[in-house]
JSON list of C-alpha atoms in Angstrom, two decimals:
[
{"chain": "E", "resi": 1, "resn": "MET", "atom": "CA", "xyz": [-6.39, -69.20, 21.80]},
{"chain": "E", "resi": 2, "resn": "SER", "atom": "CA", "xyz": [-6.03, -68.54, 18.35]},
{"chain": "E", "resi": 3, "resn": "THR", "atom": "CA", "xyz": [-3.28, -68.38, 15.80]},
{"chain": "E", "resi": 4, "resn": "PRO", "atom": "CA", "xyz": [-2.39, -64.66, 14.53]},
{"chain": "E", "resi": 5, "resn": "THR", "atom": "CA", "xyz": [-2.89, -63.93, 11.20]},
{"chain": "E", "resi": 6, "resn": "LEU", "atom": "CA", "xyz": [-0.26, -61.51, 9.25]},
{"chain": "E", "resi": 7, "resn": "VAL", "atom": "CA", "xyz": [-1.09, -61.14, 5.44]},
{"chain": "E", "resi": 8, "resn": "TYR", "atom": "CA", "xyz": [1.76, -58.61, 4.00]},
{"chain": "E", "resi": 9, "resn": "LEU", "atom": "CA", "xyz": [0.52, -56.41, 0.96]},
{"chain": "E", "resi": 10, "resn": "HIS", "atom": "CA", "xyz": [3.51, -55.11, -1.19]},
{"chain": "E", "resi": 11, "resn": "GLY", "atom": "CA", "xyz": [4.23, -51.50, -2.43]},
{"chain": "E", "resi": 12, "resn": "PHE", "atom": "CA", "xyz": [3.24, -50.48, -6.15]},
{"chain": "E", "resi": 13, "resn": "ARG", "atom": "CA", "xyz": [4.88, -52.37, -9.31]},
{"chain": "E", "resi": 14, "resn": "SER", "atom": "CA", "xyz": [6.54, -54.82, -6.51]},
{"chain": "E", "resi": 15, "resn": "SER", "atom": "CA", "xyz": [5.76, -58.53, -5.26]},
{"chain": "E", "resi": 16, "resn": "PRO", "atom": "CA", "xyz": [6.14, -61.22, -3.29]},
{"chain": "E", "resi": 17, "resn": "ALA", "atom": "CA", "xyz": [9.32, -61.39, -4.01]},
{"chain": "E", "resi": 18, "resn": "SER", "atom": "CA", "xyz": [10.56, -57.72, -2.22]},
{"chain": "E", "resi": 19, "resn": "VAL", "atom": "CA", "xyz": [13.14, -57.35, 0.06]},
{"chain": "E", "resi": 20, "resn": "LYS", "atom": "CA", "xyz": [10.49, -56.96, 3.49]},
{"chain": "E", "resi": 21, "resn": "ALA", "atom": "CA", "xyz": [8.40, -59.69, 2.81]},
{"chain": "E", "resi": 22, "resn": "ARG", "atom": "CA", "xyz": [11.33, -62.25, 2.55]},
{"chain": "E", "resi": 23, "resn": "GLN", "atom": "CA", "xyz": [12.76, -60.97, 5.31]},
{"chain": "E", "resi": 24, "resn": "LEU", "atom": "CA", "xyz": [8.95, -61.04, 6.60]},
{"chain": "E", "resi": 25, "resn": "GLY", "atom": "CA", "xyz": [8.55, -64.71, 5.91]},
{"chain": "E", "resi": 26, "resn": "GLU", "atom": "CA", "xyz": [12.11, -65.50, 6.74]},
{"chain": "E", "resi": 27, "resn": "ALA", "atom": "CA", "xyz": [10.91, -64.32, 10.53]},
{"chain": "E", "resi": 28, "resn": "VAL", "atom": "CA", "xyz": [7.59, -65.80, 10.42]},
{"chain": "E", "resi": 29, "resn": "ALA", "atom": "CA", "xyz": [10.18, -69.79, 9.04]},
{"chain": "E", "resi": 30, "resn": "ALA", "atom": "CA", "xyz": [12.49, -68.97, 11.73]},
{"chain": "E", "resi": 31, "resn": "LEU", "atom": "CA", "xyz": [10.40, -69.05, 14.15]},
{"chain": "E", "resi": 32, "resn": "GLU", "atom": "CA", "xyz": [9.25, -72.27, 17.08]},
{"chain": "E", "resi": 33, "resn": "ALA", "atom": "CA", "xyz": [6.19, -74.03, 14.93]},
{"chain": "E", "resi": 34, "resn": "ALA", "atom": "CA", "xyz": [4.05, -73.30, 17.92]},
{"chain": "E", "resi": 35, "resn": "GLU", "atom": "CA", "xyz": [5.05, -69.80, 17.88]},
{"chain": "E", "resi": 36, "resn": "ARG", "atom": "CA", "xyz": [3.95, -69.28, 14.30]},
{"chain": "E", "resi": 37, "resn": "PRO", "atom": "CA", "xyz": [2.54, -66.90, 12.91]},
{"chain": "E", "resi": 38, "resn": "THR", "atom": "CA", "xyz": [0.28, -67.57, 9.34]},
{"chain": "E", "resi": 39, "resn": "LEU", "atom": "CA", "xyz": [1.57, -65.91, 7.44]},
{"chain": "E", "resi": 40, "resn": "HIS", "atom": "CA", "xyz": [-0.41, -64.73, 4.15]},
{"chain": "E", "resi": 41, "resn": "VAL", "atom": "CA", "xyz": [1.63, -62.44, 0.67]},
{"chain": "E", "resi": 42, "resn": "PRO", "atom": "CA", "xyz": [-0.83, -62.12, -1.69]},
{"chain": "E", "resi": 43, "resn": "GLN", "atom": "CA", "xyz": [0.87, -61.06, -5.21]},
{"chain": "E", "resi": 44, "resn": "LEU", "atom": "CA", "xyz": [-1.52, -57.73, -6.25]},
{"chain": "E", "resi": 45, "resn": "ASP", "atom": "CA", "xyz": [-3.22, -57.44, -8.84]},
{"chain": "E", "resi": 46, "resn": "HIS", "atom": "CA", "xyz": [-2.31, -53.76, -10.88]},
{"chain": "E", "resi": 47, "resn": "ARG", "atom": "CA", "xyz": [-5.77, -52.60, -10.74]},
{"chain": "E", "resi": 48, "resn": "PRO", "atom": "CA", "xyz": [-7.62, -50.67, -6.81]},
{"chain": "E", "resi": 49, "resn": "ALA", "atom": "CA", "xyz": [-10.18, -52.01, -7.06]},
{"chain": "E", "resi": 50, "resn": "ARG", "atom": "CA", "xyz": [-9.55, -56.00, -7.66]},
{"chain": "E", "resi": 51, "resn": "ALA", "atom": "CA", "xyz": [-6.28, -56.02, -5.39]},
{"chain": "E", "resi": 52, "resn": "MET", "atom": "CA", "xyz": [-8.46, -54.92, -3.12]},
{"chain": "E", "resi": 53, "resn": "THR", "atom": "CA", "xyz": [-11.05, -57.84, -3.96]},
{"chain": "E", "resi": 54, "resn": "GLN", "atom": "CA", "xyz": [-8.58, -60.04, -3.54]},
{"chain": "E", "resi": 55, "resn": "ILE", "atom": "CA", "xyz": [-6.94, -58.68, 0.25]},
{"chain": "E", "resi": 56, "resn": "LEU", "atom": "CA", "xyz": [-10.90, -59.26, 1.36]},
{"chain": "E", "resi": 57, "resn": "GLY", "atom": "CA", "xyz": [-11.62, -62.46, 0.14]},
{"chain": "E", "resi": 58, "resn": "LEU", "atom": "CA", "xyz": [-8.60, -63.82, 1.45]},
{"chain": "E", "resi": 59, "resn": "VAL", "atom": "CA", "xyz": [-9.21, -62.72, 4.88]},
{"chain": "E", "resi": 60, "resn": "ALA", "atom": "CA", "xyz": [-12.68, -63.96, 4.78]},
{"chain": "E", "resi": 61, "resn": "GLY", "atom": "CA", "xyz": [-13.22, -65.51, 7.53]},
{"chain": "E", "resi": 62, "resn": "ILE", "atom": "CA", "xyz": [-10.68, -65.08, 9.42]},
{"chain": "E", "resi": 63, "resn": "ASP", "atom": "CA", "xyz": [-11.40, -63.22, 13.05]},
{"chain": "E", "resi": 64, "resn": "ALA", "atom": "CA", "xyz": [-10.01, -60.01, 13.05]},
{"chain": "E", "resi": 65, "resn": "THR", "atom": "CA", "xyz": [-8.66, -59.92, 16.62]},
{"chain": "E", "resi": 66, "resn": "THR", "atom": "CA", "xyz": [-6.22, -62.03, 15.33]},
{"chain": "E", "resi": 67, "resn": "LEU", "atom": "CA", "xyz": [-5.08, -60.96, 11.77]},
{"chain": "E", "resi": 68, "resn": "THR", "atom": "CA", "xyz": [-2.70, -58.14, 11.36]},
{"chain": "E", "resi": 69, "resn": "PHE", "atom": "CA", "xyz": [-1.89, -56.34, 7.44]},
{"chain": "E", "resi": 70, "resn": "VAL", "atom": "CA", "xyz": [1.46, -54.98, 7.24]},
{"chain": "E", "resi": 71, "resn": "GLY", "atom": "CA", "xyz": [1.44, -53.15, 4.53]},
{"chain": "E", "resi": 72, "resn": "SER", "atom": "CA", "xyz": [4.59, -51.54, 2.52]},
{"chain": "E", "resi": 73, "resn": "SER", "atom": "CA", "xyz": [3.92, -48.27, 0.49]},
{"chain": "E", "resi": 74, "resn": "LEU", "atom": "CA", "xyz": [0.25, -48.90, -1.70]},
{"chain": "E", "resi": 75, "resn": "GLY", "atom": "CA", "xyz": [0.30, -51.37, 0.26]},
{"chain": "E", "resi": 76, "resn": "GLY", "atom": "CA", "xyz": [0.01, -49.18, 3.73]},
{"chain": "E", "resi": 77, "resn": "PHE", "atom": "CA", "xyz": [-2.49, -47.72, 2.24]},
{"chain": "E", "resi": 78, "resn": "TYR", "atom": "CA", "xyz": [-4.58, -50.52, 1.05]},
{"chain": "E", "resi": 79, "resn": "ALA", "atom": "CA", "xyz": [-3.78, -52.03, 4.49]},
{"chain": "E", "resi": 80, "resn": "THR", "atom": "CA", "xyz": [-5.46, -48.60, 6.39]},
{"chain": "E", "resi": 81, "resn": "TYR", "atom": "CA", "xyz": [-8.70, -49.02, 4.17]},
{"chain": "E", "resi": 82, "resn": "ALA", "atom": "CA", "xyz": [-8.21, -52.90, 5.18]},
{"chain": "E", "resi": 83, "resn": "ALA", "atom": "CA", "xyz": [-8.06, -52.43, 8.86]},
{"chain": "E", "resi": 84, "resn": "GLU", "atom": "CA", "xyz": [-10.67, -50.02, 8.81]},
{"chain": "E", "resi": 85, "resn": "ARG", "atom": "CA", "xyz": [-13.48, -52.52, 6.84]},
{"chain": "E", "resi": 86, "resn": "VAL", "atom": "CA", "xyz": [-12.72, -55.59, 8.89]},
{"chain": "E", "resi": 87, "resn": "GLY", "atom": "CA", "xyz": [-11.73, -54.11, 12.24]},
{"chain": "E", "resi": 88, "resn": "ALA", "atom": "CA", "xyz": [-8.35, -55.69, 12.53]},
{"chain": "E", "resi": 89, "resn": "ARG", "atom": "CA", "xyz": [-4.59, -54.50, 13.25]},
{"chain": "E", "resi": 90, "resn": "ALA", "atom": "CA", "xyz": [-1.85, -52.52, 10.85]},
{"chain": "E", "resi": 91, "resn": "VAL", "atom": "CA", "xyz": [1.86, -52.16, 10.67]},
{"chain": "E", "resi": 92, "resn": "LEU", "atom": "CA", "xyz": [2.36, -49.38, 7.76]},
{"chain": "E", "resi": 93, "resn": "ILE", "atom": "CA", "xyz": [5.93, -49.21, 6.06]},
{"chain": "E", "resi": 94, "resn": "ASN", "atom": "CA", "xyz": [6.15, -45.42, 4.99]},
{"chain": "E", "resi": 95, "resn": "PRO", "atom": "CA", "xyz": [2.38, -45.86, 3.94]},
{"chain": "E", "resi": 96, "resn": "ALA", "atom": "CA", "xyz": [1.09, -43.84, 0.66]},
{"chain": "E", "resi": 97, "resn": "THR", "atom": "CA", "xyz": [-1.94, -41.61, 2.47]},
{"chain": "E", "resi": 98, "resn": "ARG", "atom": "CA", "xyz": [-2.91, -40.17, -1.20]},
{"chain": "E", "resi": 99, "resn": "PRO", "atom": "CA", "xyz": [-2.02, -42.36, -3.52]},
{"chain": "E", "resi": 100, "resn": "ASP", "atom": "CA", "xyz": [-4.58, -41.14, -6.32]},
{"chain": "E", "resi": 101, "resn": "GLU", "atom": "CA", "xyz": [-3.08, -37.71, -6.41]},
{"chain": "E", "resi": 102, "resn": "ASP", "atom": "CA", "xyz": [0.97, -38.87, -5.53]},
{"chain": "E", "resi": 103, "resn": "LEU", "atom": "CA", "xyz": [0.81, -42.21, -8.05]},
{"chain": "E", "resi": 104, "resn": "ARG", "atom": "CA", "xyz": [-1.25, -39.03, -10.93]},
{"chain": "E", "resi": 105, "resn": "PRO", "atom": "CA", "xyz": [3.15, -39.04, -12.51]},
{"chain": "E", "resi": 106, "resn": "CYS", "atom": "CA", "xyz": [2.86, -42.63, -13.05]},
{"chain": "E", "resi": 107, "resn": "ARG", "atom": "CA", "xyz": [0.47, -42.61, -15.73]},
{"chain": "E", "resi": 108, "resn": "GLY", "atom": "CA", "xyz": [0.90, -44.70, -18.63]},
{"chain": "E", "resi": 109, "resn": "ARG", "atom": "CA", "xyz": [3.38, -47.91, -19.07]},
{"chain": "E", "resi": 110, "resn": "GLN", "atom": "CA", "xyz": [3.93, -49.59, -16.22]},
{"chain": "E", "resi": 111, "resn": "VAL", "atom": "CA", "xyz": [6.86, -52.75, -14.88]},
{"chain": "E", "resi": 112, "resn": "ASN", "atom": "CA", "xyz": [6.83, -54.45, -12.21]},
{"chain": "E", "resi": 113, "resn": "LEU", "atom": "CA", "xyz": [10.44, -54.59, -11.01]},
{"chain": "E", "resi": 114, "resn": "HIS", "atom": "CA", "xyz": [9.80, -58.56, -9.92]},
{"chain": "E", "resi": 115, "resn": "THR", "atom": "CA", "xyz": [7.85, -59.32, -12.14]},
{"chain": "E", "resi": 116, "resn": "GLY", "atom": "CA", "xyz": [8.14, -57.75, -15.84]},
{"chain": "E", "resi": 117, "resn": "ALA", "atom": "CA", "xyz": [4.61, -57.65, -15.93]},
{"chain": "E", "resi": 118, "resn": "ALA", "atom": "CA", "xyz": [3.27, -54.60, -17.54]},
{"chain": "E", "resi": 119, "resn": "PHE", "atom": "CA", "xyz": [0.56, -52.69, -16.88]},
{"chain": "E", "resi": 120, "resn": "GLU", "atom": "CA", "xyz": [-0.89, -49.38, -18.13]},
{"chain": "E", "resi": 121, "resn": "VAL", "atom": "CA", "xyz": [-2.10, -47.07, -14.98]},
{"chain": "E", "resi": 122, "resn": "THR", "atom": "CA", "xyz": [-4.82, -44.80, -16.71]},
{"chain": "E", "resi": 123, "resn": "ASP", "atom": "CA", "xyz": [-6.73, -42.43, -14.71]},
{"chain": "E", "resi": 124, "resn": "ALA", "atom": "CA", "xyz": [-9.47, -45.09, -14.05]},
{"chain": "E", "resi": 125, "resn": "HIS", "atom": "CA", "xyz": [-6.77, -46.22, -11.69]},
{"chain": "E", "resi": 126, "resn": "PHE", "atom": "CA", "xyz": [-6.83, -42.63, -9.62]},
{"chain": "E", "resi": 127, "resn": "THR", "atom": "CA", "xyz": [-11.13, -43.29, -9.23]},
{"chain": "E", "resi": 128, "resn": "GLU", "atom": "CA", "xyz": [-10.15, -46.47, -7.54]},
{"chain": "E", "resi": 129, "resn": "LEU", "atom": "CA", "xyz": [-7.89, -45.25, -5.35]},
{"chain": "E", "resi": 130, "resn": "ALA", "atom": "CA", "xyz": [-9.81, -42.82, -3.69]},
{"chain": "E", "resi": 131, "resn": "ALA", "atom": "CA", "xyz": [-12.77, -45.13, -3.33]},
{"chain": "E", "resi": 132, "resn": "LEU", "atom": "CA", "xyz": [-10.75, -46.28, -1.01]},
{"chain": "E", "resi": 133, "resn": "HIS", "atom": "CA", "xyz": [-9.74, -43.45, 0.94]},
{"chain": "E", "resi": 134, "resn": "VAL", "atom": "CA", "xyz": [-9.92, -43.42, 4.50]},
{"chain": "E", "resi": 135, "resn": "ALA", "atom": "CA", "xyz": [-10.84, -40.22, 5.87]},
{"chain": "E", "resi": 136, "resn": "ARG", "atom": "CA", "xyz": [-9.76, -41.25, 9.36]},
{"chain": "E", "resi": 137, "resn": "ILE", "atom": "CA", "xyz": [-8.47, -43.72, 11.00]},
{"chain": "E", "resi": 138, "resn": "THR", "atom": "CA", "xyz": [-10.77, -44.96, 13.65]},
{"chain": "E", "resi": 139, "resn": "ARG", "atom": "CA", "xyz": [-9.82, -46.64, 15.63]},
{"chain": "E", "resi": 140, "resn": "PRO", "atom": "CA", "xyz": [-5.32, -45.37, 16.29]},
{"chain": "E", "resi": 141, "resn": "ASP", "atom": "CA", "xyz": [-4.42, -47.85, 18.71]},
{"chain": "E", "resi": 142, "resn": "ARG", "atom": "CA", "xyz": [-4.98, -50.78, 16.02]},
{"chain": "E", "resi": 143, "resn": "TYR", "atom": "CA", "xyz": [-2.14, -49.23, 14.32]},
{"chain": "E", "resi": 144, "resn": "LEU", "atom": "CA", "xyz": [1.35, -48.94, 13.71]},
{"chain": "E", "resi": 145, "resn": "LEU", "atom": "CA", "xyz": [3.27, -46.93, 11.99]},
{"chain": "E", "resi": 146, "resn": "LEU", "atom": "CA", "xyz": [6.60, -47.96, 10.73]},
{"chain": "E", "resi": 147, "resn": "VAL", "atom": "CA", "xyz": [8.63, -44.31, 8.79]},
{"chain": "E", "resi": 148, "resn": "GLN", "atom": "CA", "xyz": [11.54, -42.99, 7.20]},
{"chain": "E", "resi": 149, "resn": "THR", "atom": "CA", "xyz": [12.49, -39.72, 7.29]},
{"chain": "E", "resi": 150, "resn": "GLY", "atom": "CA", "xyz": [14.94, -39.67, 4.29]},
{"chain": "E", "resi": 151, "resn": "ASP", "atom": "CA", "xyz": [12.50, -41.68, 1.57]},
{"chain": "E", "resi": 152, "resn": "GLU", "atom": "CA", "xyz": [12.81, -39.93, -1.54]},
{"chain": "E", "resi": 153, "resn": "VAL", "atom": "CA", "xyz": [9.85, -41.40, -3.31]},
{"chain": "E", "resi": 154, "resn": "LEU", "atom": "CA", "xyz": [7.11, -40.16, -0.24]},
{"chain": "E", "resi": 155, "resn": "ASP", "atom": "CA", "xyz": [6.78, -37.44, 2.86]},
{"chain": "E", "resi": 156, "resn": "TYR", "atom": "CA", "xyz": [7.28, -39.40, 5.87]},
{"chain": "E", "resi": 157, "resn": "ARG", "atom": "CA", "xyz": [4.99, -35.91, 7.92]},
{"chain": "E", "resi": 158, "resn": "ARG", "atom": "CA", "xyz": [2.16, -36.54, 5.90]},
{"chain": "E", "resi": 159, "resn": "ALA", "atom": "CA", "xyz": [1.23, -39.95, 6.97]},
{"chain": "E", "resi": 160, "resn": "VAL", "atom": "CA", "xyz": [2.96, -39.26, 10.82]},
{"chain": "E", "resi": 161, "resn": "ALA", "atom": "CA", "xyz": [0.10, -36.67, 10.70]},
{"chain": "E", "resi": 162, "resn": "PHE", "atom": "CA", "xyz": [-3.05, -38.72, 9.70]},
{"chain": "E", "resi": 163, "resn": "TYR", "atom": "CA", "xyz": [-1.64, -41.24, 11.68]},
{"chain": "E", "resi": 164, "resn": "ALA", "atom": "CA", "xyz": [-1.17, -38.59, 14.49]},
{"chain": "E", "resi": 165, "resn": "ARG", "atom": "CA", "xyz": [-2.66, -41.13, 17.16]},
{"chain": "E", "resi": 166, "resn": "ALA", "atom": "CA", "xyz": [-1.97, -44.31, 16.06]},
{"chain": "E", "resi": 167, "resn": "TRP", "atom": "CA", "xyz": [1.52, -45.76, 18.01]},
{"chain": "E", "resi": 168, "resn": "GLN", "atom": "CA", "xyz": [4.93, -44.46, 15.88]},
{"chain": "E", "resi": 169, "resn": "ARG", "atom": "CA", "xyz": [7.98, -45.44, 15.25]},
{"chain": "E", "resi": 170, "resn": "VAL", "atom": "CA", "xyz": [9.67, -42.47, 13.19]},
{"chain": "E", "resi": 171, "resn": "GLU", "atom": "CA", "xyz": [12.88, -43.21, 12.07]},
{"chain": "E", "resi": 172, "resn": "GLY", "atom": "CA", "xyz": [15.98, -40.18, 10.57]},
{"chain": "E", "resi": 173, "resn": "GLY", "atom": "CA", "xyz": [18.12, -41.23, 7.73]},
{"chain": "E", "resi": 174, "resn": "GLY", "atom": "CA", "xyz": [16.98, -44.33, 5.64]},
{"chain": "E", "resi": 175, "resn": "ASP", "atom": "CA", "xyz": [14.80, -44.35, 1.83]},
{"chain": "E", "resi": 176, "resn": "HIS", "atom": "CA", "xyz": [10.77, -45.48, 0.67]},
{"chain": "E", "resi": 177, "resn": "GLY", "atom": "CA", "xyz": [12.23, -49.10, 0.63]},
{"chain": "E", "resi": 178, "resn": "PHE", "atom": "CA", "xyz": [12.66, -48.85, 4.81]},
{"chain": "E", "resi": 179, "resn": "VAL", "atom": "CA", "xyz": [16.53, -49.71, 5.48]},
{"chain": "E", "resi": 180, "resn": "ARG", "atom": "CA", "xyz": [16.98, -52.48, 8.03]},
{"chain": "E", "resi": 181, "resn": "PHE", "atom": "CA", "xyz": [13.22, -53.48, 8.00]},
{"chain": "E", "resi": 182, "resn": "ASP", "atom": "CA", "xyz": [14.36, -57.04, 8.88]},
{"chain": "E", "resi": 183, "resn": "GLY", "atom": "CA", "xyz": [15.42, -54.50, 12.42]},
{"chain": "E", "resi": 184, "resn": "GLN", "atom": "CA", "xyz": [11.95, -54.14, 12.91]},
{"chain": "E", "resi": 185, "resn": "ILE", "atom": "CA", "xyz": [10.19, -57.41, 12.62]},
{"chain": "E", "resi": 186, "resn": "ALA", "atom": "CA", "xyz": [9.97, -58.12, 16.65]},
{"chain": "E", "resi": 187, "resn": "LEU", "atom": "CA", "xyz": [7.96, -54.75, 16.69]},
{"chain": "E", "resi": 188, "resn": "VAL", "atom": "CA", "xyz": [5.80, -55.90, 14.24]},
{"chain": "E", "resi": 189, "resn": "PHE", "atom": "CA", "xyz": [5.15, -59.73, 15.70]},
{"chain": "E", "resi": 190, "resn": "ARG", "atom": "CA", "xyz": [4.47, -58.24, 19.15]},
{"chain": "E", "resi": 191, "resn": "PHE", "atom": "CA", "xyz": [2.73, -55.39, 17.63]},
{"chain": "E", "resi": 192, "resn": "ALA", "atom": "CA", "xyz": [0.41, -58.51, 16.38]},
{"chain": "E", "resi": 193, "resn": "GLY", "atom": "CA", "xyz": [0.39, -61.44, 19.11]},
{"chain": "E", "resi": 194, "resn": "VAL", "atom": "CA", "xyz": [2.67, -62.99, 17.63]},
{"chain": "E", "resi": 195, "resn": "ARG", "atom": "CA", "xyz": [4.75, -64.41, 20.14]}
]
């Protein structure tokens, strides 16, 4: 049996140093070697087209039946496009569904929360995001949605509607960062075929 591969995709202004990325990495490292999946946590470019080129390049040659993207916020949007493109599974954590609209107030200078790197959000970002929009998912059974109703950044109901026929876990309260994500990792592992 092939080893499962997990690819964690961070959100806007985030990085592999995010809390959820670290928790996932720690959980993978804690598994017995024989059960341990391959985990990739790339630092994504701030430009959407370049980020997607990175993602698709990273997974080129990986058997899609063993591959699960785990995406948070904007990373969930990227995970959806990538999963549809290569035929993989995806776990979506408080995902953005229309970042080409939702991120418009962020036009201008932004700073990565973890690296301190500054970048400009321009109209080109919104054009590139719109080009990655998936009108509807083709295989809902390949998706697991994790949302919290207390998300103060994105309306969780948009994600619930977009992923309507997918596996869903909707928790009351919480926030955009997804409080107690570490408590969901066993579910993520089961969905991804780990263990």
